[in-house]
Coordinates of C-alpha atoms and ligand atoms in Angstrom, one line a residue:
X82 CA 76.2 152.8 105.6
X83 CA 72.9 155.1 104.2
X84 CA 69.8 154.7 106.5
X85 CA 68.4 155.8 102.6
X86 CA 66.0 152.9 101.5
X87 CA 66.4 153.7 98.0
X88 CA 70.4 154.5 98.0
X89 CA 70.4 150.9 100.2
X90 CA 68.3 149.0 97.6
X91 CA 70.6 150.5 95.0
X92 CA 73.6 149.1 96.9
X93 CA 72.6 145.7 96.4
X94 CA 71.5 145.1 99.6
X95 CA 67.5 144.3 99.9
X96 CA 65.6 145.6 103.2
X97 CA 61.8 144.6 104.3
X98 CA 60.7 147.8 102.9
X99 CA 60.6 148.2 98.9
X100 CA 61.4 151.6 97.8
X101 CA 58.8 153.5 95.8
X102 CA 59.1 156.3 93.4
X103 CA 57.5 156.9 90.1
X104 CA 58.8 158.2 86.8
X105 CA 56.9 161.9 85.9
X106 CA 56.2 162.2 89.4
X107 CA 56.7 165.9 89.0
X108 CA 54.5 166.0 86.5
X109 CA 50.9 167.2 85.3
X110 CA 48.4 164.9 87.7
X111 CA 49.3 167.1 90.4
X112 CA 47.5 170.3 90.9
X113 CA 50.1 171.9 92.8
X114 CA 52.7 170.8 89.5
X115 CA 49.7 172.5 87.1
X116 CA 49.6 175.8 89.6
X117 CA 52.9 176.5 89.4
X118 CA 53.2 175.9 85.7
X119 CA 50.8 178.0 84.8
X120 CA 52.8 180.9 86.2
X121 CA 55.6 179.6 83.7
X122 CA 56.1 181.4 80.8
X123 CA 57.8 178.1 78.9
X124 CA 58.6 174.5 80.1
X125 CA 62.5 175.2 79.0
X126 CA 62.7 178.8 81.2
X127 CA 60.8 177.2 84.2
X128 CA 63.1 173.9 84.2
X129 CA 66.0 176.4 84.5
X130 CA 64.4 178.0 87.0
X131 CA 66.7 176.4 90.0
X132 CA 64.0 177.7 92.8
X133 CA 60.9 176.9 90.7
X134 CA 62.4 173.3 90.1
X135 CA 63.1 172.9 93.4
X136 CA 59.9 173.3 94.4
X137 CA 58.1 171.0 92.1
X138 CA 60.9 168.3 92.7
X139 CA 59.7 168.3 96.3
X140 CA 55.6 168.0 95.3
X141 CA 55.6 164.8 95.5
X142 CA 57.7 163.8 98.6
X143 CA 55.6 166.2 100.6
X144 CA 52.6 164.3 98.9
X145 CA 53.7 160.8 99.5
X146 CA 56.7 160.7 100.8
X147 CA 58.3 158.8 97.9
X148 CA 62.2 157.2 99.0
X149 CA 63.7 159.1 95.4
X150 CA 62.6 162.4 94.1
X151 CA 63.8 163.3 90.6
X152 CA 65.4 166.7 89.8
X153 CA 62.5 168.8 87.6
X154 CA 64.3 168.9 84.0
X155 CA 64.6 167.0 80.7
X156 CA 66.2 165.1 78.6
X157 CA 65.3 167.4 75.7
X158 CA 68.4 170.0 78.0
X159 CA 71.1 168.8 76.8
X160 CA 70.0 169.2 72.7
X161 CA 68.6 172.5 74.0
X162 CA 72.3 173.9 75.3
X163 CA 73.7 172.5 72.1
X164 CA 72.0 175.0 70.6
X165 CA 68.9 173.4 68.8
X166 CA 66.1 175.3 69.5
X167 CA 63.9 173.1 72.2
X168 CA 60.0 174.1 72.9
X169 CA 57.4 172.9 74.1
X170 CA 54.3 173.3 72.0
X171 CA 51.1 173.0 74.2
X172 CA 48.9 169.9 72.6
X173 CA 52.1 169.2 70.0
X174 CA 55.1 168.0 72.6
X175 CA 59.1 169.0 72.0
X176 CA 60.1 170.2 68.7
X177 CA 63.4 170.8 67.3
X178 CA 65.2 172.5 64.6
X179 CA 65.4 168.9 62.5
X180 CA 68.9 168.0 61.4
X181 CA 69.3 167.3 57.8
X182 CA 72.4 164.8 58.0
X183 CA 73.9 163.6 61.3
X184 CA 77.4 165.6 60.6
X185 CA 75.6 168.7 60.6
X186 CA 76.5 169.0 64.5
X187 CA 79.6 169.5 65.1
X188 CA 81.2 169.1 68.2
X189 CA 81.6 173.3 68.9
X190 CA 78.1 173.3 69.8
X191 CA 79.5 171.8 73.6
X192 CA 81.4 174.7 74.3
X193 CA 79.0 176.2 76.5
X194 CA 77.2 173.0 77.6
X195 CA 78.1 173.2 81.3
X196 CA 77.6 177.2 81.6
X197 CA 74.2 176.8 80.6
X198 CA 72.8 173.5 82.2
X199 CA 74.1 175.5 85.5
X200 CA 70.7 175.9 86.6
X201 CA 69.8 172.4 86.8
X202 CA 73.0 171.9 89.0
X203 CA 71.4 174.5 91.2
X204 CA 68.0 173.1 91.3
X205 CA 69.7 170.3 93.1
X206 CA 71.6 171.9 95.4
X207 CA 68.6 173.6 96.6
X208 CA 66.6 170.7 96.6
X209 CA 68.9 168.5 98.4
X210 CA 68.9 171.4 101.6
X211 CA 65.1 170.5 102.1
X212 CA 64.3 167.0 101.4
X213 CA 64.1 164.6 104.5
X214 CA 66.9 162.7 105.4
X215 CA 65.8 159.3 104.7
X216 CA 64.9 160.4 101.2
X217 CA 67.6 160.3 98.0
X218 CA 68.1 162.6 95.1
X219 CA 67.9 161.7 91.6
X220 CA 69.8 163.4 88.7
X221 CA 68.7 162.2 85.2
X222 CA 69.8 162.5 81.3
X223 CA 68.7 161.1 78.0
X224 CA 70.4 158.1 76.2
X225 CA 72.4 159.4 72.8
X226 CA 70.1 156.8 70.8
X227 CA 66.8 158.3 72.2
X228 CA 68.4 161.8 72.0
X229 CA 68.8 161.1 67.9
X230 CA 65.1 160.1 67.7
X231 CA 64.4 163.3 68.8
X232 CA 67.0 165.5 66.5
X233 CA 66.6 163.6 63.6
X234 CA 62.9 163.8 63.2
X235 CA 62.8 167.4 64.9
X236 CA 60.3 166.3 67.7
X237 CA 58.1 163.1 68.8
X238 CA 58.0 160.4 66.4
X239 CA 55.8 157.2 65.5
X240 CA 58.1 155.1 64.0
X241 CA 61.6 156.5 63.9
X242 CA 62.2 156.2 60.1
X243 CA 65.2 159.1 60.1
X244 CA 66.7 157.9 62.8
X245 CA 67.1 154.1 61.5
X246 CA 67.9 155.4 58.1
X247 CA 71.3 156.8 59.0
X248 CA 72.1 154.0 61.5
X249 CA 71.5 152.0 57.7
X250 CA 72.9 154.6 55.6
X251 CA 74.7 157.3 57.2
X252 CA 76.7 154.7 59.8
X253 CA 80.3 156.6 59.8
X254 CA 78.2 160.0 60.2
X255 CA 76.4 159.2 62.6
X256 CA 78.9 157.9 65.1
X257 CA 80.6 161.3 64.9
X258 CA 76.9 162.4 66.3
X259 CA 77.4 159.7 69.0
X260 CA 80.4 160.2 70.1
X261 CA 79.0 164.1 70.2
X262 CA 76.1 163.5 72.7
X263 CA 78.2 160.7 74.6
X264 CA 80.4 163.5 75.8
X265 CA 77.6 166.1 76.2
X266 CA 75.7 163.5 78.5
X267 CA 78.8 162.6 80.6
X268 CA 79.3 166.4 81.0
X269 CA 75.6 167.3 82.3
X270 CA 75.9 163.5 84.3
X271 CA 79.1 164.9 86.4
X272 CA 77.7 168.7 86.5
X273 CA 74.6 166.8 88.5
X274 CA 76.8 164.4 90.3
X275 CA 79.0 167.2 91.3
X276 CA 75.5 169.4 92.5
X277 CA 74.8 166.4 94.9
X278 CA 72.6 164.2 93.2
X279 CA 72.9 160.8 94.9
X280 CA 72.1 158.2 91.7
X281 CA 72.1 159.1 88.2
X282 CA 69.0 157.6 85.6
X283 CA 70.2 157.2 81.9
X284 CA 66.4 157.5 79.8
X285 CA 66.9 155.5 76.5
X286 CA 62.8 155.7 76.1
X287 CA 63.2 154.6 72.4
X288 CA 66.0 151.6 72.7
X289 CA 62.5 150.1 71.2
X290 CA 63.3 151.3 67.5
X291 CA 67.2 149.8 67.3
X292 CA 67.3 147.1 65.7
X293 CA 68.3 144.0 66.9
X294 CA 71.4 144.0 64.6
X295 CA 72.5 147.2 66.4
X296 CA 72.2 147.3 69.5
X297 CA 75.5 147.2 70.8
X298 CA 76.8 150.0 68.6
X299 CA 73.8 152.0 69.2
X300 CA 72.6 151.6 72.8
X301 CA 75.1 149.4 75.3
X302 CA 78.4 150.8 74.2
X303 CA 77.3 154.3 74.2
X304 CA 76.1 154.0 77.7
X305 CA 79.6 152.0 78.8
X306 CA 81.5 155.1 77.5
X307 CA 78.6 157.3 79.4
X308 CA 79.7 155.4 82.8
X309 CA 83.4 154.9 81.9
X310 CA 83.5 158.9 81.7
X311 CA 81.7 159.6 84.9
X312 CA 83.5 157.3 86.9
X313 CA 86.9 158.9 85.2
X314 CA 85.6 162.3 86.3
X315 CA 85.4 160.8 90.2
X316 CA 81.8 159.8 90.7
X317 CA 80.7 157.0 92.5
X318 CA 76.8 157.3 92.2
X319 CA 74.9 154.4 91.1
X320 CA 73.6 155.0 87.6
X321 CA 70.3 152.9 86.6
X322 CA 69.7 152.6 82.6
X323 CA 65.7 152.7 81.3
X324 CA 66.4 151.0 77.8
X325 CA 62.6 151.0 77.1
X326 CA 61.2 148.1 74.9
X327 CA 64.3 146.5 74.8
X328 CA 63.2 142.7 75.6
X329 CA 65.6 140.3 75.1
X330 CA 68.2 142.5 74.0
X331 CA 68.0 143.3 78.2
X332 CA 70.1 140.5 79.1
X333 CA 72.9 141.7 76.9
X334 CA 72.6 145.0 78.0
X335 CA 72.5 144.3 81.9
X336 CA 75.5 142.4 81.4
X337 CA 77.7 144.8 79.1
X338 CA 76.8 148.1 79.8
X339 CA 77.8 148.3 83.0
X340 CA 75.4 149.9 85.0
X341 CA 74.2 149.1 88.3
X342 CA 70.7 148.5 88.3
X343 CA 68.1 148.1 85.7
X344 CA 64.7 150.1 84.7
X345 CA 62.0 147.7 83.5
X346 CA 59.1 148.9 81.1
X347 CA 55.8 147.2 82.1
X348 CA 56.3 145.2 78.7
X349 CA 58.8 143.0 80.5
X350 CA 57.1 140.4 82.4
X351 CA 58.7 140.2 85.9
X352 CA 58.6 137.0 86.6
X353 CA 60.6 136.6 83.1
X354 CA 63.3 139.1 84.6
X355 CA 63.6 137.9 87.8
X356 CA 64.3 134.0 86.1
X357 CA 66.5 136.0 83.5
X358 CA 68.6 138.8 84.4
X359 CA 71.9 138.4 86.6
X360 CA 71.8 137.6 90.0
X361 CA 70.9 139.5 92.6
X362 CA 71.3 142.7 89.9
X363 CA 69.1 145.5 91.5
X364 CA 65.9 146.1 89.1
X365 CA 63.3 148.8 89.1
X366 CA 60.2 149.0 87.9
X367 CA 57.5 147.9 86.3
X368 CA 53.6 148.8 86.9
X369 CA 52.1 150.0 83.6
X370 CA 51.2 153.7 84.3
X371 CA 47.5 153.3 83.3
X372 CA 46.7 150.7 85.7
X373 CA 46.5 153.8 87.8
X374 CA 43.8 155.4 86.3
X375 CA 41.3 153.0 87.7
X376 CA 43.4 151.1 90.4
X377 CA 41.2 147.8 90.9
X378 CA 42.0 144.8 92.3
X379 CA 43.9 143.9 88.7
X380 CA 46.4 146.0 89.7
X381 CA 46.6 145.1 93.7
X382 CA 47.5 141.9 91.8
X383 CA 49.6 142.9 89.5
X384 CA 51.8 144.8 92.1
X385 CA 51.7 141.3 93.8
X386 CA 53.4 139.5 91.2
X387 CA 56.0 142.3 90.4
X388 CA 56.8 142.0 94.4
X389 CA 56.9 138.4 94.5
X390 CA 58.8 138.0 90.9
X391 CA 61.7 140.0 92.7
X392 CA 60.7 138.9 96.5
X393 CA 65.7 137.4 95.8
X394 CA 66.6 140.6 94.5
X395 CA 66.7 143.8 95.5
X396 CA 63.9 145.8 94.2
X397 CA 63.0 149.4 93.5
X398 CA 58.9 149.7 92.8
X399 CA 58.0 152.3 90.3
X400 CA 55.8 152.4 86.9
X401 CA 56.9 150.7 83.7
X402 CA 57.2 154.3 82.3
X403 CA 55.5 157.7 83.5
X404 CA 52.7 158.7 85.0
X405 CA 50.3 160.3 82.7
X406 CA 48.4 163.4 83.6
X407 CA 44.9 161.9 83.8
X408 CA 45.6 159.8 86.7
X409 CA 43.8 160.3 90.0
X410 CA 46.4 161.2 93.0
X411 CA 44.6 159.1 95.2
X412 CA 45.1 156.1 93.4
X413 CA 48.8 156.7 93.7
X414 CA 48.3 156.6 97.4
X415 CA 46.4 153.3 96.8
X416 CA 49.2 152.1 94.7
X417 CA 52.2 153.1 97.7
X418 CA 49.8 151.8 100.8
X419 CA 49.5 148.1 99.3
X420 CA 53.6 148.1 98.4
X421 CA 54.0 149.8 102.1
X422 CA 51.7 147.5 104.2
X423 CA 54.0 144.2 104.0
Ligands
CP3_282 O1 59.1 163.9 87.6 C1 60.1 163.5 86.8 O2 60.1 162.4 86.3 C2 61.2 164.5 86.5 C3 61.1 165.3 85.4 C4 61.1 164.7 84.0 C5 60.4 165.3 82.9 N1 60.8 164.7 81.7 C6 59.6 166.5 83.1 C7 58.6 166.8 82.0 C8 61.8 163.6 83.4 C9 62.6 162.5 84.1 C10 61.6 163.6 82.0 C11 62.2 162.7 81.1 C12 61.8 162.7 79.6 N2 61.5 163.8 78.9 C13 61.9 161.6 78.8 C14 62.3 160.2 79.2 C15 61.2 159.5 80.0 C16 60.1 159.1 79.1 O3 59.0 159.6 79.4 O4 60.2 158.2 78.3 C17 61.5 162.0 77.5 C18 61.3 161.1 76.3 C19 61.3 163.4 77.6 C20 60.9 164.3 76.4 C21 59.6 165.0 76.7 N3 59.5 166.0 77.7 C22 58.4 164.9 76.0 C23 58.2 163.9 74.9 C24 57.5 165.8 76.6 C25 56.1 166.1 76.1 C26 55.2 165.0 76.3 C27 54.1 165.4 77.2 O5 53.8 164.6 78.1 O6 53.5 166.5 77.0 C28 58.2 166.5 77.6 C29 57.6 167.5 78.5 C30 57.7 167.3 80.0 N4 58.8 166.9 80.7 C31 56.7 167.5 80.9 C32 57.2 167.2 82.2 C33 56.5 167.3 83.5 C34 55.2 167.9 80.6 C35 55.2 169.3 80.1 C36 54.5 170.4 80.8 O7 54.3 170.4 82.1 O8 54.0 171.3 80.1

């Protein structure tokens, strides 16, 4: 048995304490994250930067001793190793060599996947020598469905219109693309498995744009392969899916998909979950970010009812999705004493 809160939690078994981490918690509010990133020559050299990553990993468990910290990296590494010429504009976000038709990736592009997502397997080993005992380490890649938004649009979209138009038009093409970043993610999954990361997190930040009618093709089987693989490659880690904006479709997807705990976004009402998904299925989540930015007493309630909707099941605490850089550090603090003083 872990004395780890969070690996604990995980396991199904709920203690007095509810874990706390926060999604971006390596991430731009700190000024110790902005420090060391303006020494950075770009965000894709400095997440490959195992002792650089290391260190900003650990900012905020040395800040507020959260129960998880999340390796520094992205999901945007994986399309990067395939070869698709990532960056980070300042004031712009990722772009992408956009991809005119889905079979215009072909499967040689994972060749050298593992080789060069090294570095990230690093970062955790490093990490995992300094963080305290009582604290877990999480390794993390993109969905396939949210890593198409990005490829087929060549960066940050609004409303996903390439993306849907081949699941419509393109459907035999682009499940050669699937089946392509399926394998990818269960490579860079077992590399940070293998590197010692204790739970894995599976980001589908735009399950939002799938429709309804395509879900299963598009978002739970792809993630059942995912965890099929892993486990096939001799991991035992829990893995925790983030199908952002999903809804209803939630149910379906906690049931089929087969992982072993949930990430709410703060559009799911809790008390709604906790009526709705399966019993005693481990969820995390769901605080919207921006309650943060002025943490009044709407959000000492709010936390309330996310406690008390999960008060049967065991519970993980974090945002509904990340932090964003204008929030004050001291409301975090406010945010971790009121979870911490039951
Ligand atoms: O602290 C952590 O959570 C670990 C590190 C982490 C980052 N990105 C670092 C990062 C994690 C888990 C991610 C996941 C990620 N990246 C997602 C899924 C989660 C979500 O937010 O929905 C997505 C969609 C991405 C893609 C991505 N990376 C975008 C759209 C951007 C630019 C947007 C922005 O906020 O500027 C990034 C850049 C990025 N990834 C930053 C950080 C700390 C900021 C860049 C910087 O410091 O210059």
């Amino acid at each position: 048995m872990t004395d780890k809160l969070f690996l604990t939690t995980l396991n199904g078994i709920k203690s007095l304490q509810t874990p706390i981490w926060v999604m971006r918690q390596a991430g731009r509010y700190l000024e110790e994250y902005r420090a060391i990133r303006a020494t950075q020559k770009d965000f894709i050299s400095f997440c490959l930067n195992p002792q650089q990553a290391s260190t900003v990993t650990l900012q905020p468990i040395t800040r507020y001793n959260m129960d998880a910290a999340i390796i520094f990296s992205d999901i945007l590494m994986v399309p990067w190793a395939m070869g698709l010429n990532v960056r980070f504009e300042p004031g712009i976000g990722p772009l992408l060599d956009a991809v005119e038709e889905p079979d215009m990736i072909k499967a040689g592009c994972l060749s050298n996947l593992t080789d060069k997502l090294a570095p990230v397997g690093e970062a955790l080993e490093i990490t995992k020598l300094s963080l305290p005992t009582e604290t877990s380490l999480i390794g993390f890649a993109g969905a396939p469905w949210t890593l198409i938004t990005y490829i087929a649009e060549g960066g940050s979209s609004r409303d996903f219109t390439k993306a849907r138009l081949w699941a419509w038009q393109d459907a035999k093409k682009l499940d050669g693309l699937l089946e392509i970043l399926t394998d990818a993610t269960i490579s860079f999954l077992s590399l940070q498995a293998t590197a010692g990361a204790e739970c894995l997190m599976i980001f589908d930040s735009w399950a939002s744009a799938v429709p309804a009618a395509h879900r299963d093709w598009l978002i739970t089987q792809p993630i059942n392969t995912i965890i099929k693989g892993v486990r096939k490659n001799g991991h035992q880690q829990p893995i925790i899916g983030f199908p952002k904006g999903l809804g209803d479709g939630l149910i379906h997807y906690a049931e089929e998909s087969g992982i072993d705990a949930i990430g709410l976004d703060h559009g799911v009402d809790p008390g709604w979950a906790g009526r709705n998904l399966p019993k005693n299925l481990p969820v995390q989540g769901n605080l919207d970010p921006l309650s943060l930015i002025s943490a009044g007493k709407e959000m000492l309630r709010d936390i309330d009812y996310i406690l008390e909707s999960f008060h049967d099941r065991p519970h993980i605490f974090n945002l509904g999705h990340g932090i964003t850089p204008s929030t004050p550090v001291e409301n975090v603090q406010i945010m971790i004493d009121h979870i911490r003083k039951g």
